[in-house]
Amino acid sequence: MAKSSSQDFASKRHFHWTNKVSSEDEEQPPPPTPTPPPFNSSSPNASHQEKKETDKVPAEEPTTSTTTTKKKLQAVAISKWRSVLTALRKNQQHHLPHGLGPRVVGTLFGNRRGHVHFALQRDSTSQPAFLVELATPITGLVKEMASGLVRIALECDKEEKKPGPVRLLEEPIWRTFCNGKKCGFATRRECGPKDWKVLKAVEPISMGAGVLPGLVDEEGGESDGEIMYMRAKFERVVGSRDSEAFYMMNPDSNGAPELSIYLLRV
């Protein structure tokens, strides 16, 4: 009896120990997941990582700013080029005649009772680059040319007080000499409607002289009478920025020009 009771007690103890173990296994919480160590700025790895991050941020800013600066500079350069091209186009539209070459078209014309007008054109269809009205009557010039060679010299003063360099063909006032004789003054003028009508009337003529009938104004007014003209090709010789010469090219004159015009700034 005692033996059986001891066996029951042992079995009970074994049963309770097993149950206790199993209950302990069930009640034991799962192992905690490992968490990263807290950030410590004093650790060498953290300081090294922070240094890398701080180094990366400024490296991106200069790239962005440099790209923006380049774009701005390109935009400014493009706008400047556009403004320059626009100015050049306007300059060409208003000052195309100034581009004279070694061969130009020269026309002397004037009313029978008027003064001599002298125009220089790059070609027969372009606006005159140089147009002056001389004090010499057209009839007096015709007499001079009938007697022999004619040399016309136009002189102007060189003024150092001018704000900028002035082209020789843009000088407004000229002293006039014809074969060494003083003949008053010549005045530079813009090409007006009457002047342009004369030049358009003689446009098909490459060389020659003659008389045009009186030109009627657009408003229907009376004409100033017949207009005498002489037109020919001139050879242009540039001595310096203060001197130019124009020699009329006439194949029938044995190489000697019948008319020479000199522009001098003294």
mmCIF file of C-alpha atoms in Angstrom:
data_model
loop_
_atom_site.group_PDB
_atom_site.id
_atom_site.type_symbol
_atom_site.label_atom_id
_atom_site.label_comp_id
_atom_site.label_asym_id
_atom_site.label_seq_id
_atom_site.Cartn_x
_atom_site.Cartn_y
_atom_site.Cartn_z
ATOM 1 C CA MET A 1 0.000 0.000 0.000
ATOM 2 C CA ALA A 2 2.816 2.265 0.846
ATOM 3 C CA LYS A 3 4.482 1.375 -2.383
ATOM 4 C CA SER A 4 1.477 2.181 -4.426
ATOM 5 C CA SER A 5 1.063 5.517 -2.703
ATOM 6 C CA SER A 6 4.673 6.385 -3.387
ATOM 7 C CA GLN A 7 4.259 5.548 -7.029
ATOM 8 C CA ASP A 8 1.177 7.743 -7.246
ATOM 9 C CA PHE A 9 3.032 10.580 -5.607
ATOM 10 C CA ALA A 10 5.925 10.190 -8.026
ATOM 11 C CA SER A 11 3.581 10.118 -10.947
ATOM 12 C CA LYS A 12 1.780 13.189 -9.637
ATOM 13 C CA ARG A 13 5.059 14.979 -9.139
ATOM 14 C CA HIS A 14 6.060 14.064 -12.638
ATOM 15 C CA PHE A 15 2.743 15.221 -13.991
ATOM 16 C CA HIS A 16 2.885 18.559 -12.216
ATOM 17 C CA TRP A 17 6.477 19.177 -13.299
ATOM 18 C CA THR A 18 5.572 18.495 -16.869
ATOM 19 C CA ASN A 19 2.577 20.748 -16.635
ATOM 20 C CA LYS A 20 4.651 23.432 -15.015
ATOM 21 C CA VAL A 21 7.252 23.228 -17.690
ATOM 22 C CA SER A 22 4.632 23.412 -20.383
ATOM 23 C CA SER A 23 2.894 26.308 -18.656
ATOM 24 C CA GLU A 24 6.172 28.103 -18.356
ATOM 25 C CA ASP A 25 6.762 27.581 -22.044
ATOM 26 C CA GLU A 26 3.351 29.000 -22.834
ATOM 27 C CA GLU A 27 3.658 31.988 -20.541
ATOM 28 C CA GLN A 28 7.183 32.869 -21.630
ATOM 29 C CA PRO A 29 6.970 35.957 -23.899
ATOM 30 C CA PRO A 30 8.650 35.917 -27.286
ATOM 31 C CA PRO A 31 12.190 37.179 -27.381
ATOM 32 C CA PRO A 32 12.322 40.927 -28.091
ATOM 33 C CA THR A 33 13.433 42.021 -31.521
ATOM 34 C CA PRO A 34 16.822 43.688 -31.536
ATOM 35 C CA THR A 35 16.608 47.452 -31.875
ATOM 36 C CA PRO A 36 19.412 49.567 -33.311
ATOM 37 C CA PRO A 37 21.468 51.376 -30.800
ATOM 38 C CA PRO A 38 20.413 54.939 -30.160
ATOM 39 C CA PHE A 39 22.019 57.589 -32.312
ATOM 40 C CA ASN A 40 24.959 59.098 -30.598
ATOM 41 C CA SER A 41 26.647 62.016 -32.256
ATOM 42 C CA SER A 42 29.743 61.410 -30.250
ATOM 43 C CA SER A 43 30.344 57.971 -31.825
ATOM 44 C CA PRO A 44 32.959 57.938 -34.626
ATOM 45 C CA ASN A 45 30.661 56.175 -37.112
ATOM 46 C CA ALA A 46 27.878 58.703 -36.584
ATOM 47 C CA SER A 47 30.197 61.652 -36.939
ATOM 48 C CA HIS A 48 31.678 60.162 -40.092
ATOM 49 C CA GLN A 49 28.195 59.568 -41.579
ATOM 50 C CA GLU A 50 27.053 63.061 -40.627
ATOM 51 C CA LYS A 51 30.147 64.513 -42.213
ATOM 52 C CA LYS A 52 29.403 62.642 -45.437
ATOM 53 C CA GLU A 53 25.828 63.939 -45.479
ATOM 54 C CA THR A 54 26.965 67.519 -44.855
ATOM 55 C CA ASP A 55 29.536 67.154 -47.606
ATOM 56 C CA LYS A 56 26.908 65.938 -50.064
ATOM 57 C CA VAL A 57 24.476 68.804 -49.545
ATOM 58 C CA PRO A 58 26.824 71.674 -50.547
ATOM 59 C CA ALA A 59 28.060 69.607 -53.497
ATOM 60 C CA GLU A 60 24.559 69.651 -55.034
ATOM 61 C CA GLU A 61 23.899 73.351 -54.464
ATOM 62 C CA PRO A 62 26.863 74.664 -56.551
ATOM 63 C CA THR A 63 25.858 72.375 -59.433
ATOM 64 C CA THR A 64 22.341 73.800 -59.445
ATOM 65 C CA SER A 65 23.552 77.364 -59.053
ATOM 66 C CA THR A 66 26.182 76.898 -61.771
ATOM 67 C CA THR A 67 23.593 75.543 -64.191
ATOM 68 C CA THR A 68 21.261 78.431 -63.426
ATOM 69 C CA THR A 69 24.082 80.938 -63.894
ATOM 70 C CA LYS A 70 25.050 79.404 -67.236
ATOM 71 C CA LYS A 71 21.454 79.570 -68.413
ATOM 72 C CA LYS A 72 21.220 83.218 -67.387
ATOM 73 C CA LEU A 73 24.478 84.053 -69.155
ATOM 74 C CA GLN A 74 23.322 82.261 -72.282
ATOM 75 C CA ALA A 75 20.022 84.143 -72.214
ATOM 76 C CA VAL A 76 21.842 87.473 -71.783
ATOM 77 C CA ALA A 77 24.248 86.643 -74.613
ATOM 78 C CA ILE A 78 21.383 85.652 -76.918
ATOM 79 C CA SER A 79 19.478 88.849 -76.132
ATOM 80 C CA LYS A 80 22.600 90.920 -76.813
ATOM 81 C CA TRP A 81 23.175 89.203 -80.140
ATOM 82 C CA ARG A 82 19.565 89.774 -81.082
ATOM 83 C CA SER A 83 19.811 93.460 -80.219
ATOM 84 C CA VAL A 84 23.033 93.764 -82.227
ATOM 85 C CA LEU A 85 21.491 92.033 -85.229
ATOM 86 C CA THR A 86 18.410 94.247 -84.978
ATOM 87 C CA ALA A 87 20.595 97.349 -84.832
ATOM 88 C CA LEU A 88 22.596 96.149 -87.825
ATOM 89 C CA ARG A 89 19.453 95.498 -89.810
ATOM 90 C CA LYS A 90 18.133 98.962 -88.996
ATOM 91 C CA ASN A 91 21.505 100.444 -89.842
ATOM 92 C CA GLN A 92 21.498 98.625 -93.171
ATOM 93 C CA GLN A 93 18.015 99.824 -93.946
ATOM 94 C CA HIS A 94 18.843 103.438 -93.218
ATOM 95 C CA HIS A 95 22.527 103.581 -94.164
ATOM 96 C CA LEU A 96 22.982 101.014 -96.894
ATOM 97 C CA PRO A 97 24.514 103.550 -99.298
ATOM 98 C CA HIS A 98 27.635 103.974 -97.114
ATOM 99 C CA GLY A 99 28.986 100.633 -98.309
ATOM 100 C CA LEU A 100 30.571 102.017 -101.468
ATOM 101 C CA GLY A 101 32.949 99.834 -103.410
ATOM 102 C CA PRO A 102 35.775 100.660 -105.827
ATOM 103 C CA ARG A 103 33.236 101.365 -108.605
ATOM 104 C CA VAL A 104 30.347 103.752 -108.053
ATOM 105 C CA VAL A 105 27.722 105.492 -110.140
ATOM 106 C CA GLY A 106 27.999 109.272 -110.286
ATOM 107 C CA THR A 107 25.332 111.653 -111.536
ATOM 108 C CA LEU A 108 25.524 115.402 -111.997
ATOM 109 C CA PHE A 109 22.165 117.032 -112.614
ATOM 110 C CA GLY A 110 20.358 120.277 -112.151
ATOM 111 C CA ASN A 111 17.755 122.610 -113.560
ATOM 112 C CA ARG A 112 18.915 124.867 -116.367
ATOM 113 C CA ARG A 113 18.495 127.846 -114.095
ATOM 114 C CA GLY A 114 19.627 126.014 -110.962
ATOM 115 C CA HIS A 115 22.760 124.705 -109.308
ATOM 116 C CA VAL A 116 24.680 121.499 -109.761
ATOM 117 C CA HIS A 117 23.652 118.443 -107.752
ATOM 118 C CA PHE A 118 26.176 115.630 -107.455
ATOM 119 C CA ALA A 119 25.071 112.149 -106.320
ATOM 120 C CA LEU A 120 27.104 109.015 -105.689
ATOM 121 C CA GLN A 121 25.378 105.641 -105.647
ATOM 122 C CA ARG A 122 26.631 102.144 -104.974
ATOM 123 C CA ASP A 123 24.595 101.015 -107.984
ATOM 124 C CA SER A 124 21.918 102.523 -110.178
ATOM 125 C CA THR A 125 19.061 101.298 -107.975
ATOM 126 C CA SER A 126 20.382 102.210 -104.505
ATOM 127 C CA GLN A 127 19.840 105.341 -102.507
ATOM 128 C CA PRO A 128 22.627 107.931 -102.926
ATOM 129 C CA ALA A 129 25.421 107.601 -100.384
ATOM 130 C CA PHE A 130 26.545 111.152 -101.051
ATOM 131 C CA LEU A 131 24.418 114.000 -102.375
ATOM 132 C CA VAL A 132 25.570 117.624 -102.356
ATOM 133 C CA GLU A 133 24.297 120.802 -103.927
ATOM 134 C CA LEU A 134 27.079 122.998 -105.270
ATOM 135 C CA ALA A 135 26.903 126.758 -105.638
ATOM 136 C CA THR A 136 28.100 126.418 -109.247
ATOM 137 C CA PRO A 137 25.352 126.844 -111.885
ATOM 138 C CA ILE A 138 24.794 123.850 -114.097
ATOM 139 C CA THR A 139 25.425 125.947 -117.201
ATOM 140 C CA GLY A 140 28.833 127.037 -115.846
ATOM 141 C CA LEU A 141 29.859 123.411 -115.277
ATOM 142 C CA VAL A 142 28.811 122.507 -118.805
ATOM 143 C CA LYS A 143 31.034 125.274 -120.199
ATOM 144 C CA GLU A 144 33.978 124.131 -118.089
ATOM 145 C CA MET A 145 33.634 120.555 -119.266
ATOM 146 C CA ALA A 146 33.370 121.673 -122.894
ATOM 147 C CA SER A 147 36.709 123.466 -122.610
ATOM 148 C CA GLY A 148 38.668 120.509 -121.235
ATOM 149 C CA LEU A 149 39.313 118.508 -118.095
ATOM 150 C CA VAL A 150 37.460 119.476 -114.936
ATOM 151 C CA ARG A 151 38.766 119.062 -111.391
ATOM 152 C CA ILE A 152 36.331 119.663 -108.557
ATOM 153 C CA ALA A 153 37.680 119.726 -105.014
ATOM 154 C CA LEU A 154 35.459 119.706 -101.949
ATOM 155 C CA GLU A 155 37.169 120.599 -98.679
ATOM 156 C CA CYS A 156 35.851 120.563 -95.130
ATOM 157 C CA ASP A 157 37.384 121.358 -91.772
ATOM 158 C CA LYS A 158 38.493 118.694 -89.348
ATOM 159 C CA GLU A 159 36.881 119.433 -85.995
ATOM 160 C CA GLU A 160 38.328 117.668 -82.972
ATOM 161 C CA LYS A 161 35.448 118.684 -80.696
ATOM 162 C CA LYS A 162 32.964 116.398 -82.402
ATOM 163 C CA PRO A 163 31.517 113.721 -80.100
ATOM 164 C CA GLY A 164 32.532 110.830 -82.337
ATOM 165 C CA PRO A 165 34.161 109.979 -85.649
ATOM 166 C CA VAL A 166 32.210 111.247 -88.656
ATOM 167 C CA ARG A 167 32.407 109.622 -92.047
ATOM 168 C CA LEU A 168 33.925 111.748 -94.733
ATOM 169 C CA LEU A 169 30.780 111.406 -96.844
ATOM 170 C CA GLU A 170 28.668 112.638 -93.927
ATOM 171 C CA GLU A 171 30.308 116.038 -93.582
ATOM 172 C CA PRO A 172 27.624 118.751 -94.006
ATOM 173 C CA ILE A 173 29.528 121.772 -95.394
ATOM 174 C CA TRP A 174 32.211 121.832 -98.082
ATOM 175 C CA ARG A 175 34.299 124.548 -99.704
ATOM 176 C CA THR A 176 34.175 124.147 -103.476
ATOM 177 C CA PHE A 177 37.015 124.641 -105.954
ATOM 178 C CA CYS A 178 36.624 124.084 -109.701
ATOM 179 C CA ASN A 179 39.921 123.923 -111.599
ATOM 180 C CA GLY A 180 41.582 125.842 -108.782
ATOM 181 C CA LYS A 181 38.945 128.584 -108.599
ATOM 182 C CA LYS A 182 36.876 129.002 -105.494
ATOM 183 C CA CYS A 183 33.190 128.500 -106.262
ATOM 184 C CA GLY A 184 31.439 129.046 -102.950
ATOM 185 C CA PHE A 185 30.194 126.265 -100.736
ATOM 186 C CA ALA A 186 28.503 122.935 -101.223
ATOM 187 C CA THR A 187 25.888 121.586 -98.837
ATOM 188 C CA ARG A 188 25.164 117.962 -98.171
ATOM 189 C CA ARG A 189 21.480 117.144 -98.375
ATOM 190 C CA GLU A 190 19.165 114.203 -98.071
ATOM 191 C CA CYS A 191 17.661 112.677 -101.170
ATOM 192 C CA GLY A 192 14.246 114.270 -101.574
ATOM 193 C CA PRO A 193 11.355 113.157 -103.789
ATOM 194 C CA LYS A 194 12.469 115.386 -106.693
ATOM 195 C CA ASP A 195 16.062 114.155 -106.507
ATOM 196 C CA TRP A 196 14.918 110.550 -106.395
ATOM 197 C CA LYS A 197 12.675 111.085 -109.426
ATOM 198 C CA VAL A 198 15.646 112.336 -111.416
ATOM 199 C CA LEU A 199 17.784 109.384 -110.367
ATOM 200 C CA LYS A 200 15.017 106.947 -111.224
ATOM 201 C CA ALA A 201 14.578 108.617 -114.631
ATOM 202 C CA VAL A 202 18.254 108.109 -115.506
ATOM 203 C CA GLU A 203 18.488 104.671 -113.856
ATOM 204 C CA PRO A 204 18.680 102.743 -117.175
ATOM 205 C CA ILE A 205 21.520 104.998 -118.401
ATOM 206 C CA SER A 206 24.986 103.701 -117.560
ATOM 207 C CA MET A 207 26.903 106.537 -119.244
ATOM 208 C CA GLY A 208 25.793 109.631 -121.078
ATOM 209 C CA ALA A 209 24.492 113.173 -120.868
ATOM 210 C CA GLY A 210 21.252 114.774 -121.913
ATOM 211 C CA VAL A 211 18.181 116.723 -120.927
ATOM 212 C CA LEU A 212 15.101 115.483 -119.101
ATOM 213 C CA PRO A 213 11.705 117.109 -119.455
ATOM 214 C CA GLY A 214 10.346 118.937 -116.456
ATOM 215 C CA LEU A 215 9.181 116.629 -113.705
ATOM 216 C CA VAL A 216 5.718 117.316 -112.315
ATOM 217 C CA ASP A 217 5.200 117.104 -108.554
ATOM 218 C CA GLU A 218 2.948 114.456 -107.042
ATOM 219 C CA GLU A 219 0.534 117.202 -106.087
ATOM 220 C CA GLY A 220 0.257 118.246 -109.738
ATOM 221 C CA GLY A 221 2.244 121.477 -109.392
ATOM 222 C CA GLU A 222 4.263 123.098 -112.150
ATOM 223 C CA SER A 223 7.689 121.692 -112.970
ATOM 224 C CA ASP A 224 10.932 123.622 -112.622
ATOM 225 C CA GLY A 225 11.747 123.201 -116.309
ATOM 226 C CA GLU A 226 14.163 120.959 -118.113
ATOM 227 C CA ILE A 227 16.839 119.135 -116.164
ATOM 228 C CA MET A 228 20.339 118.629 -117.512
ATOM 229 C CA TYR A 229 22.262 115.578 -116.408
ATOM 230 C CA MET A 230 25.493 113.672 -116.909
ATOM 231 C CA ARG A 231 25.898 110.127 -115.676
ATOM 232 C CA ALA A 232 28.910 107.809 -115.655
ATOM 233 C CA LYS A 233 30.818 105.201 -113.676
ATOM 234 C CA PHE A 234 33.471 106.537 -111.309
ATOM 235 C CA GLU A 235 36.520 104.834 -109.894
ATOM 236 C CA ARG A 236 36.794 105.383 -106.175
ATOM 237 C CA VAL A 237 40.209 105.739 -104.547
ATOM 238 C CA VAL A 238 40.429 106.026 -100.756
ATOM 239 C CA GLY A 239 43.609 107.733 -99.577
ATOM 240 C CA SER A 240 42.712 107.813 -95.874
ATOM 241 C CA ARG A 241 39.722 108.437 -93.657
ATOM 242 C CA ASP A 242 40.120 112.126 -94.566
ATOM 243 C CA SER A 243 40.568 111.882 -98.329
ATOM 244 C CA GLU A 244 38.792 110.189 -101.207
ATOM 245 C CA ALA A 245 38.888 110.689 -104.956
ATOM 246 C CA PHE A 246 36.413 109.800 -107.701
ATOM 247 C CA TYR A 247 37.586 109.569 -111.321
ATOM 248 C CA MET A 248 35.077 109.369 -114.138
ATOM 249 C CA MET A 249 35.692 106.329 -116.291
ATOM 250 C CA ASN A 250 35.421 107.270 -119.963
ATOM 251 C CA PRO A 251 36.794 104.798 -122.531
ATOM 252 C CA ASP A 252 36.983 107.556 -125.198
ATOM 253 C CA SER A 253 39.314 109.832 -123.212
ATOM 254 C CA ASN A 254 42.540 107.816 -123.774
ATOM 255 C CA GLY A 255 42.888 107.005 -120.073
ATOM 256 C CA ALA A 256 42.599 110.605 -118.845
ATOM 257 C CA PRO A 257 39.412 111.232 -116.837
ATOM 258 C CA GLU A 258 37.344 114.164 -118.052
ATOM 259 C CA LEU A 259 35.990 114.768 -114.569
ATOM 260 C CA SER A 260 37.653 114.190 -111.208
ATOM 261 C CA ILE A 261 36.119 114.958 -107.829
ATOM 262 C CA TYR A 262 38.192 115.092 -104.638
ATOM 263 C CA LEU A 263 36.916 115.033 -101.071
ATOM 264 C CA LEU A 264 39.378 116.359 -98.492
ATOM 265 C CA ARG A 265 39.129 116.948 -94.770
ATOM 266 C CA VAL A 266 41.827 119.400 -93.651
#
